[in-house]
Structures are given as C-alpha cells and as structure tokens.
Amino acid sequence: DQQVKQNSPSLSVQEGRISILNCDYTNSMFDYFLWYKKYPAEGPTFLISISSIKDKNEDGRFTVFLNKSAKHLSLHIVPSQPGDSAVYFCAASYMQYGNKLVFGAGTILRVKS
Amino acid sequence: GAGVSQSPSNKVTEKGKDVELRCDPISGHTALYWYRQSLGQGLEFLIYFQGNSAPDKSGLPSDRFSAERTGGSVSTLTIQRTQQEDSAVYLCASSPGGPSYEQYFGPGTRLTVT
C-alpha cells in the first residue's frame, strides 16, 4: 500500500517556465511533508518542507502547496533552470511515526534549455 | 563540515554471501536512518537509531538484515545470505534528532547480487 504517490514518473519543462510536481498521500496522520532532490550517484538533498498547519511555504524559486482536504501537495519551481533537472521525491511523516520518512517513487524533471 | 559518508560506494557479491555496509553520520547527529531504493522505486525505510534508545527495526524486510550503531556514531548494515532481490541502493541518513524531520543523506552504496 503506497501511502505517498507521485503519479508522474517524468516531467519535461522549458527553461524559464514553471515546473509543477505533484504528490498525493493517503495517511491522514501525516503532518509534515518534505521535498528532496536527487542527482545521479548522489544521495537525496533536502529542498523544502511544509507543516500541516500551513498551506504554503516559499523559499526562493521553490514553493510547496499543501491541500489537506485533497491530501495533495505540489512543488512549484519558477523559473525552471537546467540545473533543476533531477529526480524529485516527495516524503511525509508524523511525530508518532518517529520521524521516519515515507517516500514517493519520485518524478524525473528535465528542464530543457 | 563533512556530510554523511558511506562505504563502499559499489558492492558486487554472489548470492548467498554476507555483506556489510558502513555509514558515518554527520558529527553530533543523534538520529541515523537506513533506507534502500530498488530500481524505479522510492526510498524504503529499513531501520532507525535515535540516541541510546532501542532501534526501530520495523522496516527490515527479513531476519537476514541487521544493523548496529557503535558508540552512537558509525553504523553498519549487514545482510546475510544475500539474494538477488536485495540488489538496490542502500542509503544512510542522519539528523540532529528532536522534532526535526529533515534528514541528510549519504551518497549510498549500490549493491548488486549476482
């Protein structure tokens, strides 16, 4: 049972345009959500997070939106740059789960110049 | 400062052999996690160490898998009698502990069982 789902395996976007990566979850206990970015042969690196008490968090070109009623979150990258090309993982957790993260399968983002 | 390091970076082993994977967390981080990523899949939680507490082993897929953390720092993940389905990238992460969910990952060990 996949508790965190990233239904788009890949996404291709033109440089300068917006990239929107989506993530759905099923466990209503989740209260913290994170996005990680992964380059080939490297470990995932933390990008941005959001607590369930918020519906938006912004950090530079990256914004995460949370829709709790729909159990959906999205990562917006504006403007997209070629260096953003990577695999993006959505992850979720809740305090009683001991800070362990449940990851989605990832979305490959390609930003074309 | 130094990040999380893992060794070896690649390991090829024959089915039935035992393997040990090592993780050096960020100095001062009290929490340490092991995950694995099989081809085309997300990261799958394996085991979690927090300070001196008993580890959370709820993600270990079988009793062939074990892990220890010595002196609250370095951790070793051991897989006994490896099987082909154990082939994956094994990732270690550490975090400062406490309420923070942000984890810092190492580069991983790619394990191939032939």
Tab-separated table of C-alpha atoms in Angstrom:
chain	number	residue	atom	x	y	z
A	1	ASP	CA	0.000	0.000	0.000
A	2	GLN	CA	1.679	3.156	-1.233
A	3	GLN	CA	0.978	5.883	1.272
A	4	VAL	CA	2.760	8.543	-0.785
A	5	LYS	CA	2.234	8.601	-4.516
A	6	GLN	CA	3.895	10.545	-7.268
A	7	ASN	CA	1.862	9.597	-10.285
A	8	SER	CA	4.001	11.325	-12.896
A	9	PRO	CA	7.224	9.391	-13.495
A	10	SER	CA	8.673	12.251	-15.527
A	11	LEU	CA	8.136	15.870	-16.492
A	12	SER	CA	9.775	17.960	-19.204
A	13	VAL	CA	9.731	21.756	-18.995
A	14	GLN	CA	11.282	24.581	-20.982
A	15	GLU	CA	13.867	26.712	-19.212
A	16	GLY	CA	12.258	29.774	-17.643
A	17	ARG	CA	8.816	28.212	-17.366
A	18	ILE	CA	7.124	26.826	-14.284
A	19	SER	CA	7.642	23.235	-13.177
A	20	ILE	CA	4.831	21.695	-11.120
A	21	LEU	CA	5.473	18.392	-9.397
A	22	ASN	CA	2.577	16.660	-7.699
A	23	CYS	CA	2.251	14.304	-4.776
A	24	ASP	CA	-0.746	12.574	-3.188
A	25	TYR	CA	-0.928	10.816	0.145
A	26	THR	CA	-3.397	8.510	1.807
A	27	ASN	CA	-2.450	8.544	5.503
A	28	SER	CA	-4.320	11.330	7.292
A	29	MET	CA	-1.849	11.050	10.196
A	30	PHE	CA	0.903	12.704	8.150
A	31	ASP	CA	1.602	16.177	9.488
A	32	TYR	CA	4.881	17.086	7.860
A	33	PHE	CA	5.867	16.942	4.222
A	34	LEU	CA	9.211	17.362	2.518
A	35	TRP	CA	10.633	17.518	-0.971
A	36	TYR	CA	14.030	16.073	-1.759
A	37	LYS	CA	16.074	16.457	-4.920
A	38	LYS	CA	18.413	13.756	-6.163
A	39	TYR	CA	21.126	13.849	-8.787
A	40	PRO	CA	22.531	10.593	-10.238
A	41	ALA	CA	25.055	8.841	-7.980
A	42	GLU	CA	24.309	11.226	-5.109
A	43	GLY	CA	22.094	10.958	-2.075
A	44	PRO	CA	18.858	12.965	-1.891
A	45	THR	CA	19.224	16.531	-0.663
A	46	PHE	CA	16.569	18.362	1.276
A	47	LEU	CA	14.812	21.081	-0.703
A	48	ILE	CA	11.782	22.433	1.135
A	49	SER	CA	9.204	21.314	3.667
A	50	ILE	CA	5.779	22.219	4.972
A	51	SER	CA	3.909	21.537	8.169
A	52	SER	CA	0.255	20.566	8.055
A	53	ILE	CA	-0.682	23.764	9.881
A	54	LYS	CA	0.292	25.711	6.763
A	55	ASP	CA	-0.928	25.592	3.199
A	56	LYS	CA	2.040	27.259	1.546
A	57	ASN	CA	5.768	27.602	2.091
A	58	GLU	CA	8.089	29.541	-0.161
A	59	ASP	CA	11.865	29.546	-0.462
A	60	GLY	CA	13.288	31.454	-3.375
A	61	ARG	CA	12.226	29.809	-6.626
A	62	PHE	CA	10.596	26.912	-4.778
A	63	THR	CA	7.090	26.921	-3.327
A	64	VAL	CA	5.255	23.993	-1.798
A	65	PHE	CA	1.465	23.999	-1.572
A	66	LEU	CA	-0.500	21.699	0.704
A	67	ASN	CA	-4.198	20.858	0.260
A	68	LYS	CA	-5.092	18.759	3.288
A	69	SER	CA	-8.686	18.109	2.289
A	70	ALA	CA	-7.489	16.635	-1.003
A	71	LYS	CA	-4.422	15.011	0.593
A	72	HIS	CA	-2.354	16.610	-2.123
A	73	LEU	CA	0.780	18.669	-2.255
A	74	SER	CA	2.704	20.213	-5.067
A	75	LEU	CA	6.122	21.737	-5.632
A	76	HIS	CA	6.369	24.734	-7.925
A	77	ILE	CA	9.708	25.814	-9.380
A	78	VAL	CA	9.714	29.233	-11.002
A	79	PRO	CA	11.620	29.952	-13.166
A	80	SER	CA	12.916	26.495	-14.015
A	81	GLN	CA	16.624	26.203	-14.770
A	82	PRO	CA	18.599	23.410	-16.472
A	83	GLY	CA	20.354	22.724	-13.153
A	84	ASP	CA	16.991	21.794	-11.679
A	85	SER	CA	16.993	18.632	-13.795
A	86	ALA	CA	16.959	15.822	-11.231
A	87	VAL	CA	14.674	13.302	-9.552
A	88	TYR	CA	12.304	14.895	-7.055
A	89	PHE	CA	10.960	12.851	-4.161
A	90	CYS	CA	8.002	13.758	-2.031
A	91	ALA	CA	8.162	12.476	1.568
A	92	ALA	CA	5.856	12.562	4.558
A	93	SER	CA	5.936	11.762	8.240
A	94	TYR	CA	4.227	12.326	11.567
A	95	MET	CA	5.567	12.651	15.065
A	96	GLN	CA	4.270	9.337	16.366
A	97	TYR	CA	5.988	7.626	13.441
A	98	GLY	CA	9.327	8.554	14.955
A	99	ASN	CA	10.493	10.960	12.285
A	100	LYS	CA	10.805	8.172	9.723
A	101	LEU	CA	10.007	9.344	6.234
A	102	VAL	CA	7.672	7.680	3.762
A	103	PHE	CA	8.773	8.455	0.223
A	104	GLY	CA	7.049	8.545	-3.104
A	105	ALA	CA	8.620	6.865	-6.114
A	106	GLY	CA	9.971	10.120	-7.494
A	107	THR	CA	9.456	12.275	-10.574
A	108	ILE	CA	12.238	12.879	-13.081
A	109	LEU	CA	12.314	16.554	-14.054
A	110	ARG	CA	14.056	17.596	-17.253
A	111	VAL	CA	14.482	21.298	-17.876
A	112	LYS	CA	15.324	21.991	-21.495
A	113	SER	CA	17.410	24.987	-22.464
B	1	GLY	CA	31.692	20.390	7.552
B	2	ALA	CA	31.704	16.766	6.427
B	3	GLY	CA	28.453	15.234	5.321
B	4	VAL	CA	27.231	11.676	5.671
B	5	SER	CA	29.662	9.209	4.140
B	6	GLN	CA	29.057	5.626	3.118
B	7	SER	CA	31.312	2.802	2.074
B	8	PRO	CA	31.752	1.046	-0.193
B	9	SER	CA	30.173	3.074	-2.974
B	10	ASN	CA	29.610	-0.077	-5.003
B	11	LYS	CA	29.488	-3.705	-3.967
B	12	VAL	CA	29.023	-6.740	-6.174
B	13	THR	CA	28.529	-10.007	-4.358
B	14	GLU	CA	27.485	-13.521	-5.132
B	15	LYS	CA	24.125	-14.831	-3.999
B	16	GLY	CA	24.419	-16.403	-0.569
B	17	LYS	CA	27.348	-14.283	0.623
B	18	ASP	CA	27.143	-11.847	3.542
B	19	VAL	CA	27.784	-8.129	3.054
B	20	GLU	CA	28.448	-5.221	5.397
B	21	LEU	CA	27.663	-1.632	4.500
B	22	ARG	CA	29.036	1.239	6.537
B	23	CYS	CA	27.674	4.676	7.347
B	24	ASP	CA	29.451	7.596	9.009
B	25	PRO	CA	26.840	10.169	10.030
B	26	ILE	CA	27.336	13.874	10.477
B	27	SER	CA	29.162	14.526	13.721
B	28	GLY	CA	26.751	15.330	16.537
B	29	HIS	CA	23.689	13.941	14.807
B	30	THR	CA	21.845	11.657	17.203
B	31	ALA	CA	19.467	10.060	14.734
B	32	LEU	CA	20.545	7.674	11.999
B	33	TYR	CA	18.375	6.005	9.347
B	34	TRP	CA	18.878	3.320	6.735
B	35	TYR	CA	16.761	3.265	3.574
B	36	ARG	CA	17.006	1.347	0.351
B	37	GLN	CA	15.958	2.272	-3.147
B	38	SER	CA	15.208	-0.502	-5.575
B	39	LEU	CA	15.114	0.217	-9.292
B	40	GLY	CA	12.226	2.512	-10.162
B	41	GLN	CA	11.017	2.693	-6.577
B	42	GLY	CA	11.015	5.302	-3.862
B	43	LEU	CA	13.133	5.083	-0.781
B	44	GLU	CA	12.024	2.326	1.586
B	45	PHE	CA	12.664	2.740	5.312
B	46	LEU	CA	14.685	-0.054	6.919
B	47	ILE	CA	15.841	0.880	10.427
B	48	TYR	CA	16.181	3.944	12.671
B	49	PHE	CA	18.518	4.673	15.577
B	50	GLN	CA	17.856	7.544	17.983
B	51	GLY	CA	20.441	8.182	20.668
B	52	ASN	CA	20.681	5.317	23.117
B	53	SER	CA	17.126	4.116	22.541
B	54	ALA	CA	16.388	0.679	21.136
B	55	PRO	CA	16.410	0.887	17.335
B	56	ASP	CA	13.196	0.878	15.335
B	57	LYS	CA	13.619	-2.182	13.134
B	58	SER	CA	10.117	-2.166	11.736
B	59	GLY	CA	11.253	-1.724	8.131
B	60	LEU	CA	13.732	-4.586	7.931
B	61	PRO	CA	12.399	-6.946	5.224
B	62	SER	CA	13.674	-10.175	6.755
B	63	ASP	CA	15.805	-11.564	9.565
B	64	ARG	CA	18.732	-11.679	7.143
B	65	PHE	CA	19.021	-7.929	7.668
B	66	SER	CA	20.519	-6.422	10.796
B	67	ALA	CA	22.181	-3.184	11.782
B	68	GLU	CA	24.117	-1.800	14.660
B	69	ARG	CA	25.352	1.577	15.678
B	70	THR	CA	28.520	1.671	17.769
B	71	GLY	CA	29.212	4.482	20.203
B	72	GLY	CA	26.277	6.461	18.913
B	73	SER	CA	28.122	7.216	15.676
B	74	VAL	CA	29.132	4.786	12.921
B	75	SER	CA	26.536	2.284	11.758
B	76	THR	CA	26.873	-0.992	9.912
B	77	LEU	CA	24.076	-2.658	7.957
B	78	THR	CA	24.628	-6.381	7.496
B	79	ILE	CA	22.812	-8.556	5.008
B	80	GLN	CA	23.336	-12.275	5.447
B	81	ARG	CA	22.907	-14.864	2.714
B	82	THR	CA	22.236	-12.211	0.107
B	83	GLN	CA	19.532	-12.770	-2.501
B	84	GLN	CA	19.123	-11.168	-5.908
B	85	GLU	CA	16.131	-9.169	-4.663
B	86	ASP	CA	18.468	-7.463	-2.189
B	87	SER	CA	20.064	-5.607	-5.108
B	88	ALA	CA	19.388	-1.915	-4.528
B	89	VAL	CA	20.989	1.337	-3.476
B	90	TYR	CA	21.283	1.453	0.300
B	91	LEU	CA	21.122	4.981	1.673
B	92	CYS	CA	22.028	6.194	5.120
B	93	ALA	CA	20.780	9.463	6.565
B	94	SER	CA	21.345	11.322	9.802
B	95	SER	CA	19.567	14.144	11.545
B	96	PRO	CA	20.094	16.233	14.665
B	97	GLY	CA	17.251	14.390	16.347
B	98	GLY	CA	14.476	16.052	18.264
B	99	PRO	CA	11.451	17.270	16.332
B	100	SER	CA	13.313	17.875	13.074
B	101	TYR	CA	12.228	15.739	10.157
B	102	GLU	CA	14.986	16.939	7.863
B	103	GLN	CA	17.447	14.201	7.150
B	104	TYR	CA	20.820	14.447	5.484
B	105	PHE	CA	21.643	11.614	3.152
B	106	GLY	CA	24.879	9.969	2.167
B	107	PRO	CA	25.655	9.056	-1.453
B	108	GLY	CA	24.543	5.469	-0.964
B	109	THR	CA	26.011	2.030	-1.578
B	110	ARG	CA	24.919	0.315	-4.762
B	111	LEU	CA	24.636	-3.391	-4.005
B	112	THR	CA	24.432	-5.895	-6.831
B	113	VAL	CA	23.818	-9.538	-6.016
B	114	THR	CA	24.690	-11.864	-8.887
